[in-house]
Coordinates of C-alpha atoms in Angstrom, one line a residue:
Chain V
X1 CA -0.2 0.5 0.0
X2 CA 0.9 3.6 -0.7
X3 CA 0.1 6.8 1.8
X4 CA 0.8 10.4 0.9
X5 CA 0.9 13.0 3.6
X6 CA 0.0 16.4 2.9
X7 CA 2.0 18.8 4.1
X8 CA 1.0 22.7 4.0
X9 CA 2.5 25.6 5.8
X10 CA 1.5 25.8 9.0
X11 CA 0.7 22.2 10.4
X12 CA 0.3 20.7 14.1
X13 CA 2.8 18.5 13.7
X14 CA 0.7 16.1 16.1
X15 CA -1.6 15.5 13.7
X16 CA 0.7 13.9 11.5
X17 CA 3.2 12.2 13.6
X18 CA 0.3 10.3 15.4
X19 CA -1.0 8.6 13.0
X20 CA 2.0 8.4 10.4
X21 CA 3.8 6.1 13.3
X22 CA 0.8 3.4 13.5
X23 CA 0.0 4.2 9.4
X24 CA 3.6 3.3 8.4
X25 CA 4.5 0.6 10.4
X26 CA 2.0 -1.5 8.5
X27 CA 4.0 -4.3 6.3
X28 CA 4.4 -3.7 3.1
X29 CA 2.9 0.6 4.1
X30 CA 5.1 2.5 1.5
X31 CA 4.8 6.0 2.6
X32 CA 5.6 9.8 0.8
X33 CA 5.1 13.2 2.7
X34 CA 4.2 15.6 -0.2
X35 CA 3.3 19.4 -0.8
X36 CA 2.4 21.9 -3.7
X37 CA 6.2 22.0 -3.8
X38 CA 9.6 20.2 -2.6
X39 CA 11.1 21.3 0.4
X40 CA 10.6 21.8 4.3
X41 CA 7.1 23.1 5.8
X42 CA 6.7 24.6 8.8
X43 CA 4.7 23.5 11.2
X44 CA 2.4 25.6 13.1
X45 CA 4.9 26.8 16.1
X46 CA 7.8 28.0 13.7
X47 CA 10.3 25.6 15.1
X48 CA 9.8 22.5 13.7
X49 CA 10.4 21.6 9.2
X50 CA 9.6 18.6 7.9
X51 CA 10.4 17.9 4.2
X52 CA 8.3 17.6 1.1
X53 CA 10.1 15.1 -0.9
X54 CA 8.1 14.9 -3.5
X55 CA 5.5 17.2 -5.2
X56 CA 2.4 16.3 -5.6
X57 CA 1.7 16.4 -8.9
X58 CA 4.6 13.6 -8.6
X59 CA 2.0 11.3 -7.0
X60 CA -0.3 10.0 -9.5
X61 CA -2.4 8.0 -7.0
X62 CA -2.6 6.8 -3.6
X63 CA -4.1 3.8 -1.8
X64 CA -4.3 6.3 2.0
X65 CA -4.4 9.4 1.1
X66 CA -3.7 11.2 5.3
X67 CA -4.8 14.9 6.1
X68 CA -3.4 17.2 8.6
X69 CA -4.9 19.7 10.2
X70 CA -3.6 23.1 12.4
X71 CA -3.5 26.9 12.0
X72 CA -1.8 26.5 8.6
X73 CA -5.9 24.7 6.9
X74 CA -7.0 28.3 6.4
X75 CA -4.2 29.5 3.7
X76 CA -4.4 25.9 2.8
X77 CA -8.1 25.6 1.4
X78 CA -7.4 28.9 -0.4
X79 CA -4.8 27.4 -2.2
X80 CA -6.6 26.0 -5.0
X81 CA -3.4 23.7 -5.9
X82 CA -3.5 21.5 -3.0
X83 CA -7.6 21.3 -3.4
X84 CA -7.1 20.1 -6.9
X85 CA -4.6 17.6 -5.4
X86 CA -7.1 16.4 -2.4
X87 CA -9.4 15.9 -4.6
X88 CA -8.1 13.9 -7.1
X89 CA -6.2 12.4 -4.8
X90 CA -8.7 11.1 -2.9
X91 CA -10.9 9.8 -5.8
X92 CA -7.5 7.4 -6.6
X93 CA -8.0 6.2 -2.8
X94 CA -8.6 3.3 -1.3
X95 CA -9.0 5.6 2.5
X96 CA -8.4 9.2 3.5
X97 CA -7.8 10.5 6.6
X98 CA -8.3 14.0 8.2
X99 CA -7.2 14.3 11.6
X100 CA -8.3 18.0 13.7
X101 CA -9.7 20.4 11.4
X102 CA -7.9 18.3 8.2
X103 CA -11.9 17.6 7.6
X104 CA -12.1 21.2 6.9
X105 CA -9.7 20.9 4.4
X106 CA -12.1 17.5 2.8
X107 CA -15.3 19.9 3.8
X108 CA -14.1 22.6 0.9
X109 CA -12.6 20.0 -1.8
X110 CA -16.8 19.2 -1.2
X111 CA -15.6 15.4 -0.1
X112 CA -18.0 15.5 3.2
X113 CA -21.2 16.8 2.2
X114 CA -24.0 14.9 3.4
X115 CA -21.2 12.3 5.7
X116 CA -20.9 11.6 9.2
X117 CA -17.5 13.3 10.4
X118 CA -15.6 14.1 13.6
X119 CA -12.9 17.2 14.2
X120 CA -11.2 19.0 16.1
X121 CA -13.3 20.5 19.3
X122 CA -13.3 24.2 18.9
X123 CA -13.9 23.2 14.7
X124 CA -16.9 22.0 14.1
X125 CA -19.0 24.9 13.6
X126 CA -16.8 25.5 10.7
X127 CA -16.9 22.0 9.8
X128 CA -20.7 21.7 9.5
X129 CA -20.8 24.7 7.2
X130 CA -19.9 22.1 5.2
X131 CA -23.0 20.3 5.3
X132 CA -21.3 17.3 7.3
X133 CA -22.9 16.3 10.2
X134 CA -19.9 16.4 13.1
X135 CA -20.2 13.8 15.5
X136 CA -18.4 14.5 19.2
X137 CA -15.8 11.2 19.1
X138 CA -12.5 10.5 19.1
X139 CA -12.7 8.8 15.2
X140 CA -15.0 8.0 12.9
X141 CA -15.1 6.1 9.5
X142 CA -18.5 7.2 6.8
X143 CA -16.9 5.1 3.4
X144 CA -13.7 5.9 2.7
X145 CA -13.1 8.5 5.1
X146 CA -11.8 8.2 8.6
X147 CA -11.4 11.6 10.6
X148 CA -10.1 11.9 13.9
X149 CA -11.0 14.2 16.3
X150 CA -8.2 17.1 17.5
X151 CA -4.2 16.3 17.1
X152 CA -3.3 13.0 19.4
X153 CA -6.5 11.6 18.4
X154 CA -4.6 10.9 15.0
X155 CA -3.3 7.5 17.0
X156 CA -6.9 6.7 17.9
X157 CA -7.9 6.9 14.3
X158 CA -4.7 5.4 12.7
X159 CA -5.0 2.6 15.2
X160 CA -8.9 2.3 13.8
X161 CA -8.0 2.5 10.2
X162 CA -4.9 -0.6 10.8
X163 CA -7.9 -2.7 12.0
X164 CA -9.6 -2.2 8.9
X165 CA -7.0 -2.6 7.2
X166 CA -4.9 -5.4 8.4
X167 CA -7.2 -6.9 11.0
X168 CA -7.4 -6.2 15.2
X169 CA -4.4 -8.3 15.8
X170 CA -2.3 -6.3 13.3
X171 CA -3.7 -2.7 15.1
X172 CA -2.5 -4.0 18.2
X173 CA 1.1 -5.1 17.3
X174 CA 1.2 -1.3 16.4
X175 CA -0.6 -0.4 19.3
X176 CA 2.7 -2.5 20.8
X177 CA 4.8 -1.3 18.9
X178 CA 4.2 2.7 20.4
X179 CA 3.5 1.7 23.4
X180 CA -0.1 3.8 23.1
X181 CA -0.8 2.3 27.0
X182 CA -2.0 6.0 27.3
X183 CA -1.4 7.7 31.3
X184 CA -2.4 10.9 31.2
X185 CA -0.7 12.4 35.0
X186 CA -4.1 14.2 35.1
X187 CA -6.7 11.9 33.9
X188 CA -8.6 11.9 30.8
X189 CA -12.1 13.6 29.6
X190 CA -13.7 14.8 26.8
X191 CA -13.1 18.5 25.7
X192 CA -16.0 19.6 26.3
X193 CA -15.8 19.2 29.6
X194 CA -12.9 21.4 30.0
X195 CA -13.8 24.4 32.2
X196 CA -14.9 27.4 30.4
X197 CA -11.6 29.7 30.9
X198 CA -9.3 26.3 29.0
X199 CA -10.8 26.4 26.4
X200 CA -11.0 30.1 26.0
X201 CA -7.4 29.6 25.9
X202 CA -7.1 27.6 23.7
X203 CA -9.9 29.6 20.9
X204 CA -7.2 32.1 21.6
X205 CA -4.2 30.4 20.7
X206 CA -5.7 29.2 17.6
X207 CA -7.2 32.8 16.2
X208 CA -3.6 34.1 16.7
X209 CA -2.6 31.3 14.9
X210 CA -2.1 33.7 11.6
X211 CA -0.2 36.1 13.6
X212 CA 1.8 33.6 14.8
X213 CA 2.8 32.2 11.5
X214 CA 3.5 35.4 9.9
X215 CA 6.6 35.5 12.8
X216 CA 8.3 32.3 11.9
X217 CA 11.4 32.0 12.8
X218 CA 12.7 29.0 11.1
X219 CA 15.7 29.6 10.1
X220 CA 15.1 27.4 6.7
Chain X
X1 CA 12.4 28.6 28.4
X2 CA 14.8 27.1 26.0
X3 CA 14.3 23.2 24.9
X4 CA 16.5 21.8 22.6
X5 CA 15.7 18.4 21.0
X6 CA 18.5 16.3 19.6
X7 CA 18.5 14.6 16.7
X8 CA 20.2 11.6 15.1
X9 CA 20.0 9.7 12.2
X10 CA 16.9 7.1 13.1
X11 CA 15.1 8.6 15.5
X12 CA 11.4 7.4 16.2
X13 CA 9.6 10.6 15.3
X14 CA 6.6 10.3 17.4
X15 CA 9.1 10.2 20.4
X16 CA 10.2 13.9 19.6
X17 CA 6.5 15.3 18.3
X18 CA 4.3 13.6 21.1
X19 CA 6.6 15.6 24.2
X20 CA 7.5 18.3 21.2
X21 CA 3.9 19.6 20.6
X22 CA 3.0 20.1 24.9
X23 CA 6.9 21.4 25.6
X24 CA 6.5 23.8 22.5
X25 CA 3.0 25.0 23.7
X26 CA 4.3 26.0 26.9
X27 CA 4.0 29.9 26.7
X28 CA 7.3 31.4 26.5
X29 CA 9.1 28.4 25.5
X30 CA 12.0 28.7 22.9
X31 CA 12.3 25.1 20.4
X32 CA 15.6 24.3 19.1
X33 CA 16.0 20.7 16.4
X34 CA 19.8 20.0 16.5
X35 CA 22.1 17.9 16.2
X36 CA 25.5 17.2 15.5
X37 CA 25.7 18.9 11.8
X38 CA 23.4 20.6 10.0
X39 CA 20.4 19.7 7.7
X40 CA 17.8 16.8 7.1
X41 CA 17.8 13.7 9.9
X42 CA 16.0 10.8 8.4
X43 CA 13.7 9.4 10.8
X44 CA 13.7 4.9 11.4
X45 CA 11.1 4.3 8.9
X46 CA 13.3 5.9 6.5
X47 CA 10.6 8.5 5.0
X48 CA 10.6 11.2 7.6
X49 CA 12.9 14.1 7.5
X50 CA 13.1 17.0 10.5
X51 CA 15.1 19.8 10.0
X52 CA 17.9 20.0 12.1
X53 CA 18.5 24.0 11.8
X54 CA 21.1 24.3 14.7
X55 CA 24.9 22.4 15.2
X56 CA 24.6 21.1 18.7
X57 CA 28.1 23.5 19.0
X58 CA 25.9 26.5 18.2
X59 CA 23.5 26.0 20.6
X60 CA 26.0 27.2 24.2
X61 CA 22.9 26.3 27.0
X62 CA 19.0 25.1 27.6
X63 CA 17.0 25.2 29.9
X64 CA 15.4 21.3 28.8
X65 CA 17.4 18.8 26.9
X66 CA 15.3 16.2 24.9
X67 CA 16.2 12.8 23.6
X68 CA 14.5 10.7 21.8
X69 CA 14.6 6.7 21.2
X70 CA 14.7 5.1 18.3
X71 CA 16.3 1.9 16.7
X72 CA 19.3 4.7 15.8
X73 CA 20.2 5.2 19.7
X74 CA 23.0 2.4 18.7
X75 CA 24.5 4.5 16.2
X76 CA 24.0 7.9 18.1
X77 CA 25.8 5.9 21.0
X78 CA 29.1 5.4 18.8
X79 CA 29.2 9.1 18.2
X80 CA 31.7 10.8 20.3
X81 CA 30.7 14.4 19.4
X82 CA 27.2 13.5 20.1
X83 CA 27.7 12.0 23.6
X84 CA 30.0 15.2 24.3
X85 CA 27.1 17.6 23.6
X86 CA 24.3 15.6 25.8
X87 CA 27.1 15.8 29.0
X88 CA 27.5 19.1 28.0
X89 CA 23.8 20.4 27.4
X90 CA 22.6 18.2 30.6
X91 CA 25.5 20.2 33.0
X92 CA 23.2 23.4 31.9
X93 CA 19.2 21.7 32.1
X94 CA 16.9 22.7 34.2
X95 CA 15.3 19.5 33.3
X96 CA 17.2 16.4 30.8
X97 CA 13.8 14.5 29.7
X98 CA 14.1 11.0 27.3
X99 CA 12.0 9.1 25.6
X100 CA 11.9 5.2 24.8
X101 CA 15.4 3.7 24.7
X102 CA 16.9 7.4 24.5
X103 CA 17.7 6.5 27.7
X104 CA 20.2 4.3 26.6
X105 CA 21.9 8.3 25.6
X106 CA 21.6 9.1 29.0
X107 CA 22.8 5.5 29.8
X108 CA 26.3 5.8 27.4
X109 CA 27.0 9.6 29.0
X110 CA 27.0 8.6 32.4
X111 CA 23.7 10.7 33.4
X112 CA 21.8 7.5 34.8
X113 CA 24.3 5.8 37.1
X114 CA 22.3 4.9 40.4
X115 CA 19.0 6.6 39.3
X116 CA 15.6 5.4 38.5
X117 CA 14.2 6.1 35.5
X118 CA 11.8 4.3 32.5
X119 CA 12.5 2.9 29.3
X120 CA 11.0 1.1 26.3
X121 CA 10.1 -2.4 27.1
X122 CA 12.3 -4.2 25.1
X123 CA 15.3 -1.9 26.2
X124 CA 15.3 -2.4 29.8
X125 CA 18.0 -4.6 30.0
X126 CA 20.1 -2.6 28.0
X127 CA 19.4 0.9 30.7
X128 CA 20.0 -1.7 33.9
X129 CA 23.4 -1.8 32.3
X130 CA 24.4 2.0 32.9
X131 CA 23.9 1.6 36.2
X132 CA 19.6 2.5 36.3
X133 CA 17.2 1.3 38.2
X134 CA 14.6 0.1 35.8
X135 CA 10.9 1.1 36.5
X136 CA 8.0 0.0 34.7
X137 CA 6.7 3.0 34.6
X138 CA 5.3 5.1 31.9
X139 CA 7.5 8.5 33.4
X140 CA 9.1 8.9 35.9
X141 CA 11.0 12.1 37.9
X142 CA 14.8 11.1 39.2
X143 CA 16.0 14.8 40.4
X144 CA 16.1 17.3 36.8
X145 CA 15.9 14.0 34.6
X146 CA 12.0 13.0 33.4
X147 CA 12.0 9.8 31.5
X148 CA 9.2 7.7 29.6
X149 CA 8.5 4.9 28.7
X150 CA 8.0 3.7 25.0
X151 CA 7.0 6.2 21.7
X152 CA 3.9 7.9 22.5
X153 CA 4.7 7.9 26.7
X154 CA 6.5 10.8 25.3
X155 CA 2.7 12.7 25.1
X156 CA 2.3 11.9 29.1
X157 CA 6.1 12.4 30.2
X158 CA 5.7 15.8 29.4
X159 CA 2.4 16.7 30.3
X160 CA 3.9 15.6 33.9
X161 CA 7.4 17.6 32.8
X162 CA 4.7 20.6 32.0
X163 CA 3.1 20.6 35.6
X164 CA 6.4 20.3 37.0
X165 CA 7.2 23.2 35.1
X166 CA 4.5 25.4 35.0
X167 CA 1.8 23.5 37.5
X168 CA -0.9 21.0 37.0
X169 CA -3.7 24.2 35.6
X170 CA -1.0 24.6 32.2
X171 CA -0.7 21.0 31.7
X172 CA -4.1 20.6 31.7
X173 CA -5.2 23.3 29.5
X174 CA -2.1 21.5 27.2
X175 CA -3.9 18.3 27.5
X176 CA -7.2 20.3 25.9
X177 CA -4.1 21.5 23.4
X178 CA -3.5 18.2 21.8
X179 CA -6.6 17.3 22.8
X180 CA -5.5 14.2 24.8
X181 CA -8.2 12.2 26.4
X182 CA -7.4 8.9 24.3
X183 CA -9.6 6.3 23.2
X184 CA -7.1 3.1 21.8
X185 CA -9.9 1.6 20.0
X186 CA -8.4 -2.0 21.5
X187 CA -8.6 -0.9 25.1
X188 CA -5.4 -0.2 27.2
X189 CA -3.1 -2.4 28.9
X190 CA 0.8 -2.3 29.5
X191 CA 3.4 -3.6 27.6
X192 CA 4.1 -6.9 29.9
X193 CA 0.8 -8.2 29.3
X194 CA 0.4 -8.7 25.5
X195 CA 0.9 -12.0 24.1
X196 CA 4.3 -13.4 23.3
X197 CA 4.0 -13.2 19.2
X198 CA 3.3 -9.8 19.4
X199 CA 6.1 -9.0 21.7
X200 CA 9.1 -11.0 19.5
X201 CA 7.3 -9.4 16.6
X202 CA 8.2 -5.8 17.8
X203 CA 11.6 -7.3 19.4
X204 CA 12.3 -8.7 15.3
X205 CA 11.3 -5.4 14.3
X206 CA 13.2 -3.6 16.4
X207 CA 16.5 -6.6 15.6
X208 CA 16.3 -5.7 12.2
X209 CA 16.4 -2.1 12.5
X210 CA 19.8 -1.2 11.0
X211 CA 19.2 -3.2 8.2
X212 CA 16.2 -0.8 7.7
X213 CA 18.2 2.2 8.3
X214 CA 20.7 1.0 6.1
X215 CA 18.2 0.4 3.2
X216 CA 16.5 4.3 3.7
X217 CA 14.4 5.3 0.7
X218 CA 14.0 8.7 1.7
X219 CA 15.5 10.8 -1.7
X220 CA 16.6 13.8 0.1

């Protein structure tokens, strides 16, 4: 199988790496990191760069299209070339995955109208605007589209997809490989049960993201 | 605060990104990805490259030294320049973090003799050989050294450290930011409770890692 990871400026790194670390270790999986143009692509912090060593143009088809989120989604959606590649590669793929507000990219590409998806808690209204039904779930499948909630949900969504691809035993082995037996030091919960103050802080960080992206200091 | 993430050929990406996504979002944290030489550094899959935009030589001191694991640890330990930097930067740091078998790097640097640490389940004997007491825990602190278990434990270890740095409320906000309310599709457990067959497969993958690293195909 072949997996294409779509990079764009201002992605959130764990949206990508949580799923990549699971799916890239499926036996026989070939992985390419690709963007509209080759080169280094900066994460939302401006302090991490991942290399896109293929142009999306150079990927004729893929089995698994992987689309992260991040504050860069807004400008990604405005990139007509990127959106054309998303539609084209989705049409070729057995599976399309979005994580976090990467679901907005699927929405803007016209791929989730009338479908059930999940997304980052603060992006739900924006994803609903594309005609999707947004579920408050960690991961969800509708047809060939698997969506994950925010950031670290990429891990759970990828383990779920790995089982669809290769069965539960494979998924459990991949879970052992990444030693994913979580123990959050202050417990687990849901985003909706967090204090209003915490949600406001995170929403503020997300809203100020365009300034942070503009002020990027990664010395590429 | 300043965080230096140490890159070396053959790291496991989630060892890094799980912790980075938490710690880099502590307000005021400055992050640098550094290696012995500048340039792209390939993950253990050979299909992901992260840029080291600083030489370790160019980092005089850091507050938080972050050391991932991966099959590349064996050659990292043999790199005298890298090990000198680890010792030097650890001496300057308020906190040193290792994830997964990154604890072997701390061990080879002479930094955990007589200390309590945790590590990836399959690296426990190798870490014990450096004089450390290895605990079967998700994360642990001994003095200024915080160690995480395998791969995805980087998230839990970083949330724990974030609370040491900035308090529990900050850590909970960071947890919301990465929406870390895990829901592994086939449940949680511990590595030690996995079937012997699963453990043998992962150990086999780890043992064959040097061949995989040699066969790296990332087209840098």
